[in-house]
Coordinates of C-alpha atoms and ligand atoms in Angstrom, one line a residue:
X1 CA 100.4 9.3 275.8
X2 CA 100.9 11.8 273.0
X3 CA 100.6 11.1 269.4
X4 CA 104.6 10.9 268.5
X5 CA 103.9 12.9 265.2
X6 CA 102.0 15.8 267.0
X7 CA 102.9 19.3 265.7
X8 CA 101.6 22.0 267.5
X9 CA 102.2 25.8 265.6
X10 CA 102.1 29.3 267.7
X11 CA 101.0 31.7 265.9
X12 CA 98.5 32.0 262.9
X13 CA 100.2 34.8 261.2
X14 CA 102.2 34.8 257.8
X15 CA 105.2 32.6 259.8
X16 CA 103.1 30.4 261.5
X17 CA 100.5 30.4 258.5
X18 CA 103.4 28.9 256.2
X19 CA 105.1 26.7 258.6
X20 CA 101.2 24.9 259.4
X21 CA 101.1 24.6 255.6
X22 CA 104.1 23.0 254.9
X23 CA 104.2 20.1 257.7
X24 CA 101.0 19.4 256.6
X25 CA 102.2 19.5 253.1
X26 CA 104.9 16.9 254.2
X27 CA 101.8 14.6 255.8
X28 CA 102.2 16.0 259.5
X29 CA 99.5 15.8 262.3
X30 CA 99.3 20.0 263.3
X31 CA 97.6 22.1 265.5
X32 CA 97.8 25.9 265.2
X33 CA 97.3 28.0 267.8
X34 CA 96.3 31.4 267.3
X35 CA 95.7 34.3 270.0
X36 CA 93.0 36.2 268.0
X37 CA 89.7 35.5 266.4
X38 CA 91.0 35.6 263.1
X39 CA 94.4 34.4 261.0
X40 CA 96.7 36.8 259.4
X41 CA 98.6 38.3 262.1
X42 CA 99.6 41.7 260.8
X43 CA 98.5 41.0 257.3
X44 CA 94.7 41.2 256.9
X45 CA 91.6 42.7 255.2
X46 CA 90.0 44.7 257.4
X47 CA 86.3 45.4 257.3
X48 CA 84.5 48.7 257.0
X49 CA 81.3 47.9 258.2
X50 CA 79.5 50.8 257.0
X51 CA 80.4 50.4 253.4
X52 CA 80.7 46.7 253.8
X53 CA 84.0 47.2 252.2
X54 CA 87.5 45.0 253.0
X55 CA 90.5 47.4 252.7
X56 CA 93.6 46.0 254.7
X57 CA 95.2 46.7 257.5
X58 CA 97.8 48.4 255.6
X59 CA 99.0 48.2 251.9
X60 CA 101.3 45.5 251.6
X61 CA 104.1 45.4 248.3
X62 CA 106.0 42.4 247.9
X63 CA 109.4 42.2 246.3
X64 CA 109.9 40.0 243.5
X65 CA 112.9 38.4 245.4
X66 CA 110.2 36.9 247.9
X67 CA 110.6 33.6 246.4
X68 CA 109.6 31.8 250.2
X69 CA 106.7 34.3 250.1
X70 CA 105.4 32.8 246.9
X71 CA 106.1 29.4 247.4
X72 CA 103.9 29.8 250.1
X73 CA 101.5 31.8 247.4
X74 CA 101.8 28.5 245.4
X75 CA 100.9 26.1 248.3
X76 CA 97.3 27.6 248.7
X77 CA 96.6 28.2 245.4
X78 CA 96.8 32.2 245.0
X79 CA 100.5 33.0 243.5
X80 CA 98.3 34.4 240.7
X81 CA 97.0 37.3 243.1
X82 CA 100.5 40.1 242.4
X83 CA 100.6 41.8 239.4
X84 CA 104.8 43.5 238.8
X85 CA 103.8 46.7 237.3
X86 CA 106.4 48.2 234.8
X87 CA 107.0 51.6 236.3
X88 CA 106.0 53.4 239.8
X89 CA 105.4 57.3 240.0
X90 CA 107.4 59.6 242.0
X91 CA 105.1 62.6 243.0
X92 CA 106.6 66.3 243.8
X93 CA 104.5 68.8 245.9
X94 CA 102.8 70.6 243.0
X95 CA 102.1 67.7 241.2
X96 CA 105.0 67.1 239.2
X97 CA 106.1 63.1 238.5
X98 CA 108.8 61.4 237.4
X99 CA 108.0 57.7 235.8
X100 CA 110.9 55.3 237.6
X101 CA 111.0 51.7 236.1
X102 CA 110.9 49.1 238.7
X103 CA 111.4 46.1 236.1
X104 CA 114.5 45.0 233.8
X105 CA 116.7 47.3 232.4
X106 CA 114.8 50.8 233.5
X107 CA 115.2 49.7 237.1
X108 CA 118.8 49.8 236.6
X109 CA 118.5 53.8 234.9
X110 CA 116.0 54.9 237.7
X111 CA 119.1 53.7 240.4
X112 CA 120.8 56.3 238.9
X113 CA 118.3 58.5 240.3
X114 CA 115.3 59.7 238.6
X115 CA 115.1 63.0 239.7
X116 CA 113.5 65.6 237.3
X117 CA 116.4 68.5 238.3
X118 CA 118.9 66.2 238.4
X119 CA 121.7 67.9 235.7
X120 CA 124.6 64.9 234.2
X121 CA 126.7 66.1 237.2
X122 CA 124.6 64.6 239.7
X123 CA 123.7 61.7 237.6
X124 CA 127.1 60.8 238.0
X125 CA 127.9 61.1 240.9
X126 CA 125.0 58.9 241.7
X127 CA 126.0 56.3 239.1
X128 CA 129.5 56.1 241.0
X129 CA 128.4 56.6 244.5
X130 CA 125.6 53.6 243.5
X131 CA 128.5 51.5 242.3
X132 CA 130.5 52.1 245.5
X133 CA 127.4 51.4 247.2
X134 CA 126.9 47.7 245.5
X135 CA 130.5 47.5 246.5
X136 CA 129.9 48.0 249.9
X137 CA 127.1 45.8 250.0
X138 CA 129.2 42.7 249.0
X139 CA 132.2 43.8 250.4
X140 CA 131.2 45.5 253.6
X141 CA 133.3 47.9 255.7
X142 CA 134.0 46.9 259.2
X143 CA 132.2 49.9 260.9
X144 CA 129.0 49.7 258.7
X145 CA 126.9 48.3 261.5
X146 CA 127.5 51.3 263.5
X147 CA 127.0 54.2 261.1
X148 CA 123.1 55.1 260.3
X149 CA 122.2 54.5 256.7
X150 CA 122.4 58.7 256.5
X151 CA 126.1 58.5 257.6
X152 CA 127.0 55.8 255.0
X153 CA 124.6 57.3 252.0
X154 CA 127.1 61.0 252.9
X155 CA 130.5 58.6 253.0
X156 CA 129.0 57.0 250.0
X157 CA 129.1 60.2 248.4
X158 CA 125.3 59.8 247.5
X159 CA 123.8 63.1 245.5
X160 CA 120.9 64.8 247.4
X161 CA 118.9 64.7 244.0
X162 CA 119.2 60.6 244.1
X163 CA 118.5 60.1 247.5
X164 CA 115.4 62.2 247.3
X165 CA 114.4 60.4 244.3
X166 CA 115.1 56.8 245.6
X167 CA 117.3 56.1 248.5
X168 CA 116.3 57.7 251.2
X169 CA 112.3 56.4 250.8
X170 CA 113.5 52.9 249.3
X171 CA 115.9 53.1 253.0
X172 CA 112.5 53.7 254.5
X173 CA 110.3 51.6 253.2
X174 CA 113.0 48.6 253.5
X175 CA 113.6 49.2 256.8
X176 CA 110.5 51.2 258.6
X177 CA 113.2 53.3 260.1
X178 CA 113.9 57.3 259.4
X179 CA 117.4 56.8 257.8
X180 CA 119.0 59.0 260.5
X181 CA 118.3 56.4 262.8
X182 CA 118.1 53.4 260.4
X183 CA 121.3 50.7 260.5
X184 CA 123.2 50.9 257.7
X185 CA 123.8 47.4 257.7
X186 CA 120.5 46.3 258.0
X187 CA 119.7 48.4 254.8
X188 CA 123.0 46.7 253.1
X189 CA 122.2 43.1 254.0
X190 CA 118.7 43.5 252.2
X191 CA 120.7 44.9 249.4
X192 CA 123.2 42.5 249.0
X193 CA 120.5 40.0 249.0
X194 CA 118.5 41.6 246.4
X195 CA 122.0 41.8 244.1
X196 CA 122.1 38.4 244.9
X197 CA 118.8 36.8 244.3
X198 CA 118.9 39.5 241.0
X199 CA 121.8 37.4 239.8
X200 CA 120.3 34.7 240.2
X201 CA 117.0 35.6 238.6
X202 CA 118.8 37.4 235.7
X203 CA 116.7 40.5 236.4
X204 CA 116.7 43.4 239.2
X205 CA 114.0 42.5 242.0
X206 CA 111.3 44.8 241.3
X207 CA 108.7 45.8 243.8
X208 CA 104.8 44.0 243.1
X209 CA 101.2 44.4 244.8
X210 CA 98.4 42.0 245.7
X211 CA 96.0 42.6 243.4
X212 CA 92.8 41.2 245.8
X213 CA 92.3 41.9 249.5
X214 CA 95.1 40.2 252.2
X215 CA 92.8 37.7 253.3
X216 CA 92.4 36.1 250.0
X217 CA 95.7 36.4 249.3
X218 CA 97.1 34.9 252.4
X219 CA 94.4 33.3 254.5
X220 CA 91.5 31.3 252.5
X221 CA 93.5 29.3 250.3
X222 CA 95.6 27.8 253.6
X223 CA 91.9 27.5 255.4
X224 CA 91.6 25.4 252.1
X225 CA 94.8 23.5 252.5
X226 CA 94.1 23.2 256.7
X227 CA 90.2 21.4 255.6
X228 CA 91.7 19.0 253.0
X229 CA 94.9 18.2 255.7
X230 CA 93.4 18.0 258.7
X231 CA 94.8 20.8 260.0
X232 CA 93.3 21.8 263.3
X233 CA 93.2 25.6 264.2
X234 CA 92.2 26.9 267.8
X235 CA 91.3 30.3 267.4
X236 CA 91.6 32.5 270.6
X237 CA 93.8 29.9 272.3
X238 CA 96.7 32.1 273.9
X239 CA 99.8 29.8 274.8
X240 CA 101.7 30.8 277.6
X241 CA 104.2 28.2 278.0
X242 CA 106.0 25.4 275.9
X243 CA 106.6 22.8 278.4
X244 CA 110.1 21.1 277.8
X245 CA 111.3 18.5 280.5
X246 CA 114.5 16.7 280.1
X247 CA 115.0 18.1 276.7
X248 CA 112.0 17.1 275.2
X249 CA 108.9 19.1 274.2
X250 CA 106.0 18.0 275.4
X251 CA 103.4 20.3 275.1
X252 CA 102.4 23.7 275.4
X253 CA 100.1 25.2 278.2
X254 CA 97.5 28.2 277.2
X255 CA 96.2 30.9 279.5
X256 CA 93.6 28.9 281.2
X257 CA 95.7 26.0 281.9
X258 CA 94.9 23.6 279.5
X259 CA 98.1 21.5 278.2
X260 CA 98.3 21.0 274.6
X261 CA 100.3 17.7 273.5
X262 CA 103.0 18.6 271.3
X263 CA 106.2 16.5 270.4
X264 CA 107.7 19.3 268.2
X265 CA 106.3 23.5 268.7
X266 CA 107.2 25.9 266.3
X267 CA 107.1 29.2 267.9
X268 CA 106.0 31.8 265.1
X269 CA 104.7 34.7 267.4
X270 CA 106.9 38.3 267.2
X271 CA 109.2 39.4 269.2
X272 CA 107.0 41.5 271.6
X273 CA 104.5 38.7 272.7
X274 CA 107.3 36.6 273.4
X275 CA 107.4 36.4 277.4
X276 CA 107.3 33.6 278.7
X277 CA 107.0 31.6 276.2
X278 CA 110.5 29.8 276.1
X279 CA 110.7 30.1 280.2
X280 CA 111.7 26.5 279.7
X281 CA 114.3 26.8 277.1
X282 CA 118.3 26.6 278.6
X283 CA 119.4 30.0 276.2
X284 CA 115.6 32.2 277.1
X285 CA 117.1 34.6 278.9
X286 CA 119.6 35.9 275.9
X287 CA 116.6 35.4 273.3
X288 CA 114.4 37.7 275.8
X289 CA 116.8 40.2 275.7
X290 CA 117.9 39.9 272.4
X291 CA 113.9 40.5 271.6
X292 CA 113.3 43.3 274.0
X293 CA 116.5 45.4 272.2
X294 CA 114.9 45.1 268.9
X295 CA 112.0 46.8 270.4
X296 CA 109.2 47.8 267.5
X297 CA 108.6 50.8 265.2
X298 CA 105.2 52.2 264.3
X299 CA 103.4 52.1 261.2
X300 CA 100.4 54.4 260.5
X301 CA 97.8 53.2 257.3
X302 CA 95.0 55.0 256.2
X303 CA 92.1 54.2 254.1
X304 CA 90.6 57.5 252.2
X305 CA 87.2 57.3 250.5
X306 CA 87.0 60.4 248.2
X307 CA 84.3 61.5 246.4
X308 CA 86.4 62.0 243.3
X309 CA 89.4 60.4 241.5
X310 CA 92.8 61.7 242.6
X311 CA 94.5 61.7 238.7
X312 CA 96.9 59.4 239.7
X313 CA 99.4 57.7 237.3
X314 CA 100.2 54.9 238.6
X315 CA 98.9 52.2 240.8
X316 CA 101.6 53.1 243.9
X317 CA 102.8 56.7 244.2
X318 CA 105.7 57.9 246.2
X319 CA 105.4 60.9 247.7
X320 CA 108.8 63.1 247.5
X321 CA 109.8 65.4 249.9
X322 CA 108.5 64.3 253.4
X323 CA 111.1 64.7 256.1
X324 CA 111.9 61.5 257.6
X325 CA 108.6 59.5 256.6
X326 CA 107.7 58.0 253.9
X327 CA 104.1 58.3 252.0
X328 CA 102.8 56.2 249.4
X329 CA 99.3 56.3 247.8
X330 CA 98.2 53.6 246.3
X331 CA 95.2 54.0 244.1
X332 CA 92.8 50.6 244.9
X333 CA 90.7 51.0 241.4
X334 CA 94.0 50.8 239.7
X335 CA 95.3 47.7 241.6
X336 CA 92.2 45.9 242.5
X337 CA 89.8 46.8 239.6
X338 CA 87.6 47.8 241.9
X339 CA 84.2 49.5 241.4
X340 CA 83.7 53.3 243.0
X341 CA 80.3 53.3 244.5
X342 CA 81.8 53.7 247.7
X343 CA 83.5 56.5 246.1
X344 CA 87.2 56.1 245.3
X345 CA 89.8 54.3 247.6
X346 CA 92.9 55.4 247.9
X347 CA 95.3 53.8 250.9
X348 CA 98.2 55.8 252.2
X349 CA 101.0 54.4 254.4
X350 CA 103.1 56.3 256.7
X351 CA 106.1 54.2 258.0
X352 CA 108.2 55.4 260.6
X353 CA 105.0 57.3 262.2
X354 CA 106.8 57.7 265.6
X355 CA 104.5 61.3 265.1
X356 CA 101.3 60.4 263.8
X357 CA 100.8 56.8 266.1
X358 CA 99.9 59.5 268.6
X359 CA 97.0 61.5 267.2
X360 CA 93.4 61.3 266.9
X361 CA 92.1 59.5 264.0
X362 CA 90.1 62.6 262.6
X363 CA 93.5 64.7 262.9
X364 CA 95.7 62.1 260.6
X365 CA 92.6 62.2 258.2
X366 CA 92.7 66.0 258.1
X367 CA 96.8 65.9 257.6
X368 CA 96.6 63.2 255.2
X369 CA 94.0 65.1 253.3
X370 CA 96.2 68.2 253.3
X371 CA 98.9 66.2 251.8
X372 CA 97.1 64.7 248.8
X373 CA 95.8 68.5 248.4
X374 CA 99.9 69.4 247.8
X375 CA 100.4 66.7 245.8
X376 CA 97.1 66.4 243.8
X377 CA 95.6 68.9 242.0
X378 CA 92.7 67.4 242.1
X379 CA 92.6 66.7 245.3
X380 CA 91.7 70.3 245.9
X381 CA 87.9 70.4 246.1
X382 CA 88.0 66.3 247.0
X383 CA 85.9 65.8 250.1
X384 CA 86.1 62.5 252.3
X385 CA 83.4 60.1 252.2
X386 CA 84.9 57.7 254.7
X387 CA 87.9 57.3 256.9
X388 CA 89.3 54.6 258.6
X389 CA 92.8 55.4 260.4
X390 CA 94.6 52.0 260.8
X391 CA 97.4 52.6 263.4
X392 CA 100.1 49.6 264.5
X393 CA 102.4 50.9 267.4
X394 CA 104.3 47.2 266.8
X395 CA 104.6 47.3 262.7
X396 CA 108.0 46.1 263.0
X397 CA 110.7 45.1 265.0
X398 CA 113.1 48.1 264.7
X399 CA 116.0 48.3 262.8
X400 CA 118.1 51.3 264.5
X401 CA 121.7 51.6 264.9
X402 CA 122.7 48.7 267.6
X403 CA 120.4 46.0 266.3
X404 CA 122.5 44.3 264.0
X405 CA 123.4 40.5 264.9
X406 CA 120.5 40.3 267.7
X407 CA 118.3 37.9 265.9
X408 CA 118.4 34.5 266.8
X409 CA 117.9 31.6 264.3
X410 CA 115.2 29.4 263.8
X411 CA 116.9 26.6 265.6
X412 CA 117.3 26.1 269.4
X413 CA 118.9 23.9 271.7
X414 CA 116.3 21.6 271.7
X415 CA 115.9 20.2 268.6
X416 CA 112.3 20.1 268.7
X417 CA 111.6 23.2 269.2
X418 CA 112.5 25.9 266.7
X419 CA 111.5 29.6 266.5
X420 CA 110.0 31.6 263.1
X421 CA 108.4 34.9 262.3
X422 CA 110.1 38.1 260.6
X423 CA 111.9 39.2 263.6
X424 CA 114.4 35.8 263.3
X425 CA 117.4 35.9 261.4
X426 CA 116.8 35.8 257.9
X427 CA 118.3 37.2 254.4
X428 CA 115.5 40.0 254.9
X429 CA 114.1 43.0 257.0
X430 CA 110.9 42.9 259.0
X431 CA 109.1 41.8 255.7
X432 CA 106.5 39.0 254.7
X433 CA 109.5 37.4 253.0
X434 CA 111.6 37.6 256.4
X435 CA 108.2 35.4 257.8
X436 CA 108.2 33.3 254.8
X437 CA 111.5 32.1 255.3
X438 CA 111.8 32.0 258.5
X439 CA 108.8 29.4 258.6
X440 CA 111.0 27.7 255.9
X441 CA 113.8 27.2 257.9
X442 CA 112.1 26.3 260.8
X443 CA 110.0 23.6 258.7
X444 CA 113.6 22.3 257.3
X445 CA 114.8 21.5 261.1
X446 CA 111.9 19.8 262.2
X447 CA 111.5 17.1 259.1
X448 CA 115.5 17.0 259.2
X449 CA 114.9 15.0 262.2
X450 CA 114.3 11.2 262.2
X451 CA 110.9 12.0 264.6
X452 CA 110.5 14.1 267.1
X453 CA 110.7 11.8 269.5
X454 CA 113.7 10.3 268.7
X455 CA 115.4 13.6 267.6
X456 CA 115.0 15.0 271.2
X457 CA 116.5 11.9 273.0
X458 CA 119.4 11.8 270.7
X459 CA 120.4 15.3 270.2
X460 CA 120.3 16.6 273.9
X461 CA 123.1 18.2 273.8
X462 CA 121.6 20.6 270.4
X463 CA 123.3 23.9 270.5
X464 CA 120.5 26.7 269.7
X465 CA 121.5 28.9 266.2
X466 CA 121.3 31.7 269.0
X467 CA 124.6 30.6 271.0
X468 CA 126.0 30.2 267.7
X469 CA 125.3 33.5 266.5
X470 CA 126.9 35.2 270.0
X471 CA 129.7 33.1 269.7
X472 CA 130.4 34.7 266.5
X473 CA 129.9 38.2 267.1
X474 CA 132.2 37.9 270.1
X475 CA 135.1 36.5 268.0
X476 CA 134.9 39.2 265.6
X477 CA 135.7 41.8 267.9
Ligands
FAD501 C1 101.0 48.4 258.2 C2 102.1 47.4 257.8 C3 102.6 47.4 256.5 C4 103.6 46.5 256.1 N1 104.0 46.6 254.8 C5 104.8 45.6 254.4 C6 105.2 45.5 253.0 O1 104.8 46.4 252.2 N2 106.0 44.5 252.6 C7 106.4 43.5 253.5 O2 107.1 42.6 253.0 N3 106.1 43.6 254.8 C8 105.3 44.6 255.3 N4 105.0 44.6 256.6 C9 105.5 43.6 257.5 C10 104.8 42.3 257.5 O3 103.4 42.5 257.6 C11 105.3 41.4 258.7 O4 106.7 41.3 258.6 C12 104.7 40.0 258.6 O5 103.4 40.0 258.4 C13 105.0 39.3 260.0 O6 104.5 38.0 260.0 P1 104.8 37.1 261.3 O7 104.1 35.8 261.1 O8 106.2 37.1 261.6 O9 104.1 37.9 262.5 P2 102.6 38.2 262.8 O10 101.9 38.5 261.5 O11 102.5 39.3 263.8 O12 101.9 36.9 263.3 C14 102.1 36.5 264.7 C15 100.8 35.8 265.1 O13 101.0 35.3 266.4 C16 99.8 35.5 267.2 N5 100.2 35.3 268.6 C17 101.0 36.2 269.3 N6 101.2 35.7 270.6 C18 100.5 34.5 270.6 C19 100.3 33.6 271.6 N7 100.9 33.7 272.9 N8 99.5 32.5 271.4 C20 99.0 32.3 270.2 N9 99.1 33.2 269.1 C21 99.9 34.3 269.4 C22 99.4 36.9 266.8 O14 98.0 37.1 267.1 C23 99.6 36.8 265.3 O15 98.5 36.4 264.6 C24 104.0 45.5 257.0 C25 103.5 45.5 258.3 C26 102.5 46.4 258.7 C27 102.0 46.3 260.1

């Protein structure tokens, strides 16, 4: 007989991270049940062996909006681990920057675009075509979701001067998409909830950085909270299958066959690992499909040692003038403090790297390298002391033309069993805030029932948010 309060987690990454936290924050019995060696999913230091250095994965901002992100942050004891800078850099081949404030009132100038050659003409058109834009956000037009966020920034009117200078890269970096092939929708639902949540916070969201490595930030302080709950984590247990029988969960079954009790699951792993998984769920089929359409984008992070400093400005640097990627540097001594006997670490993320997720490691060092070399003047004579080419074919689910509407809830027709992670629908792209609150949400509809026990006897006849969600795109056609 199972213990009647038994949680079991899928899924040791940011989602399923929060979602172990929080039961066990609200005195739950949990099990997590993670695939890999280690916890962090796609948000994790990553060790250079040779220098005995921990860079990430990939450079991670956060949004000052990502208030489920750091309620999480406050849970395990780190929230104090992002610093909000005052200003980023924009960068111009040749060296040229432009400061852009990315906090209170100079966020709001820099959206008028803070391109250097742009004359009052172009500043305002871009002050009008913004306002439109805001408008649009709130109020959108019925074809938005099938117009790329290109198509809408040309109807929009949008200068070329301000979407060099901010939208096109901010499109980007929201989305991981090339704007030519981005939804425009998807770009204007993360808007309108960043006018939102900036109403609500009485300041513009402005964009922040970890200021220590990803598995401080995210990983020890829940190990902490796991030890003092009696959280139990299974490291390289993969689950196959959550067992439901007459509506009720009952456990879930890994790859070697073992059957691990569970009267409620939630299911925090992304939407490409997802096979099989909800076999026994009434609605799998549409939530399959649903999660093979949003497909994944690549992401391609690398982590330069240099021999010398680059002369940056600022702790995160956009490069300007890329043609449908988008490059940041961001400068490690400035963010982290850090010391340079290893020589100086900078960490440069290409997103949207359908490209470079092909080629050799020592070829994106060398193009990375010639970049910095047209951006820094410094860079000119810089050699490499150490490379190490990070590159994720899955970053994200994508976000193209044709995706909007596919995510399912959290909730499913059996009430014990609810799905998280960043592909779900949320109030945010494929972010660490989308995972955040997805775990949230997912959290919410498990202790919203009496138990778990009694929840799935009583509420058979649950209707999934997924069905919901169909239902409701097929009316408004
Ligand atoms: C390079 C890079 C840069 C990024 N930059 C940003 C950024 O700047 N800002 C931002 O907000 N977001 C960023 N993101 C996105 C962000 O990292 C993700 O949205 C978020 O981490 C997703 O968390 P998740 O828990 O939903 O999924 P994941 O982190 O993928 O976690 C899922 C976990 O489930 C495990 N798992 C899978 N299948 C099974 C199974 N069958 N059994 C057991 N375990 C299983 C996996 O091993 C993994 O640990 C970036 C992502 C990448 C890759």
């Amino acid at each position: 007989m199972n213990d009647p309060q038994q949680y079991v987690v899928i899924g040791g990454g940011l989602a399923g991270l929060a979602s172990a936290v929080w039961l066990a924050e609200a005195g739950k019995q949990v099990t997590l049940l993670e695939r890999r060696g280690r916890l962090g999913g796609r948000t994790h230091a990553l060790e250079v062996p040779a220098l005995h250095d921990i860079p990430d994965n990939g450079q991670h901002v956060i949004a000052s909006g990502y208030d489920h992100l750091f309620r999480y942050l406050t849970s395990i004891g780190t929230r104090e681990f992002v610093r909000f800078p005052h200003q980023g850099v924009l960068r111009w081949p040749g060296g040229r920057t432009t400061i852009m404030g990315i906090k209170g009132i100079r966020a709001l100038r820099s959206l008028l675009g803070a391109h250097p050659d742009a004359g009052p003409a172009d500043r305002a058109r871009a002050a009008l075509a913004t306002i439109r834009m805001g408008w649009q956000c709130l109020r959108q037009p019925a074809d938005l979701a099938d117009l790329t966020t290109d198509q809408w920034f040309r109807r929009l009117g949008m200068p070329e001067t301000a979407r060099e200078a901010l939208w096109d890269w901010l499109a980007l970096g929201i989305a991981a998409e090339p704007v030519r092939q981005e939804s425009a929708k998807v770009f204007a639902d993360v808007l309108a909830t960043g006018i939102r949540l900036g109403l609500e916070h009485r300041q513009p969201v402005s964009i922040g950085y970890p200021t220590t490595d990803l598995d401080t930030l995210f990983v020890t302080g829940a190990e902490r909270v796991f030890e003092q709950r009696g959280v139990r984590v299974r490291y390289r247990a993969v689950a196959r299958r959550i067992r439901i029988e007459n509506g009720i969960v009952t456990g879930v079954t890994l790859d070697d066959g073992e059957l691990v009790p569970a009267d409620a699951v939630v299911c925090a792993v992304p939407n490409s690992y997802l096979g099989g998984l909800l076999d026994d769920l009434p609605e799998h089929d549409e939530i399959y499909s649903a999660a093979d359409k949003l497909g994944f984008t690549p992401i391609v992070s690398t982590n330069l040692y240099l021999d010398r400093p680059l002369g940056t400005e600022g702790a995160m640097e956009a490069l300007i003038g890329g043609a449908d990627i988008i490059d940041q540097v961001f400068d490690r001594q400035r963010m982290h403090g850090r010391g340079t006997e290893h020589g100086w670490l900078y960490c440069l993320t290409t997103s949207g790297a359908y490209e470079q997720i092909h080629k050799p490691s020592h070829e994106v060092v060398d193009e990375q390298m010639e970049l910095l070399r047209r951006y820094y003047p410094a860079a000119k004579d810089a050699k490499v002391l150490h490379a190490q080419v990070v590159p994720m074919p899955r970053a994200t689910f994508s976000q193209v033309v044709g995706t909007d509407g596919l995510r399912p809830g959290q909730r499913t027709s059996v009430p014990t069993l609810v799905i998280a992670g960043d592909w779900t629908r949320t109030d945010w792209s494929a972010t660490m805030e989308s995972a955040a609150q997805s775990a949230a949400r997912a959290v919410d509809l498990l202790l919203d029932l009496p138990t778990p026990r009694v929840a799935a006897t009583t509420q058979r006849a649950g209707r999934s948010d997924y069905s919901r969600s169909a239902r409701g795109r097929g009316s408004r056609k």
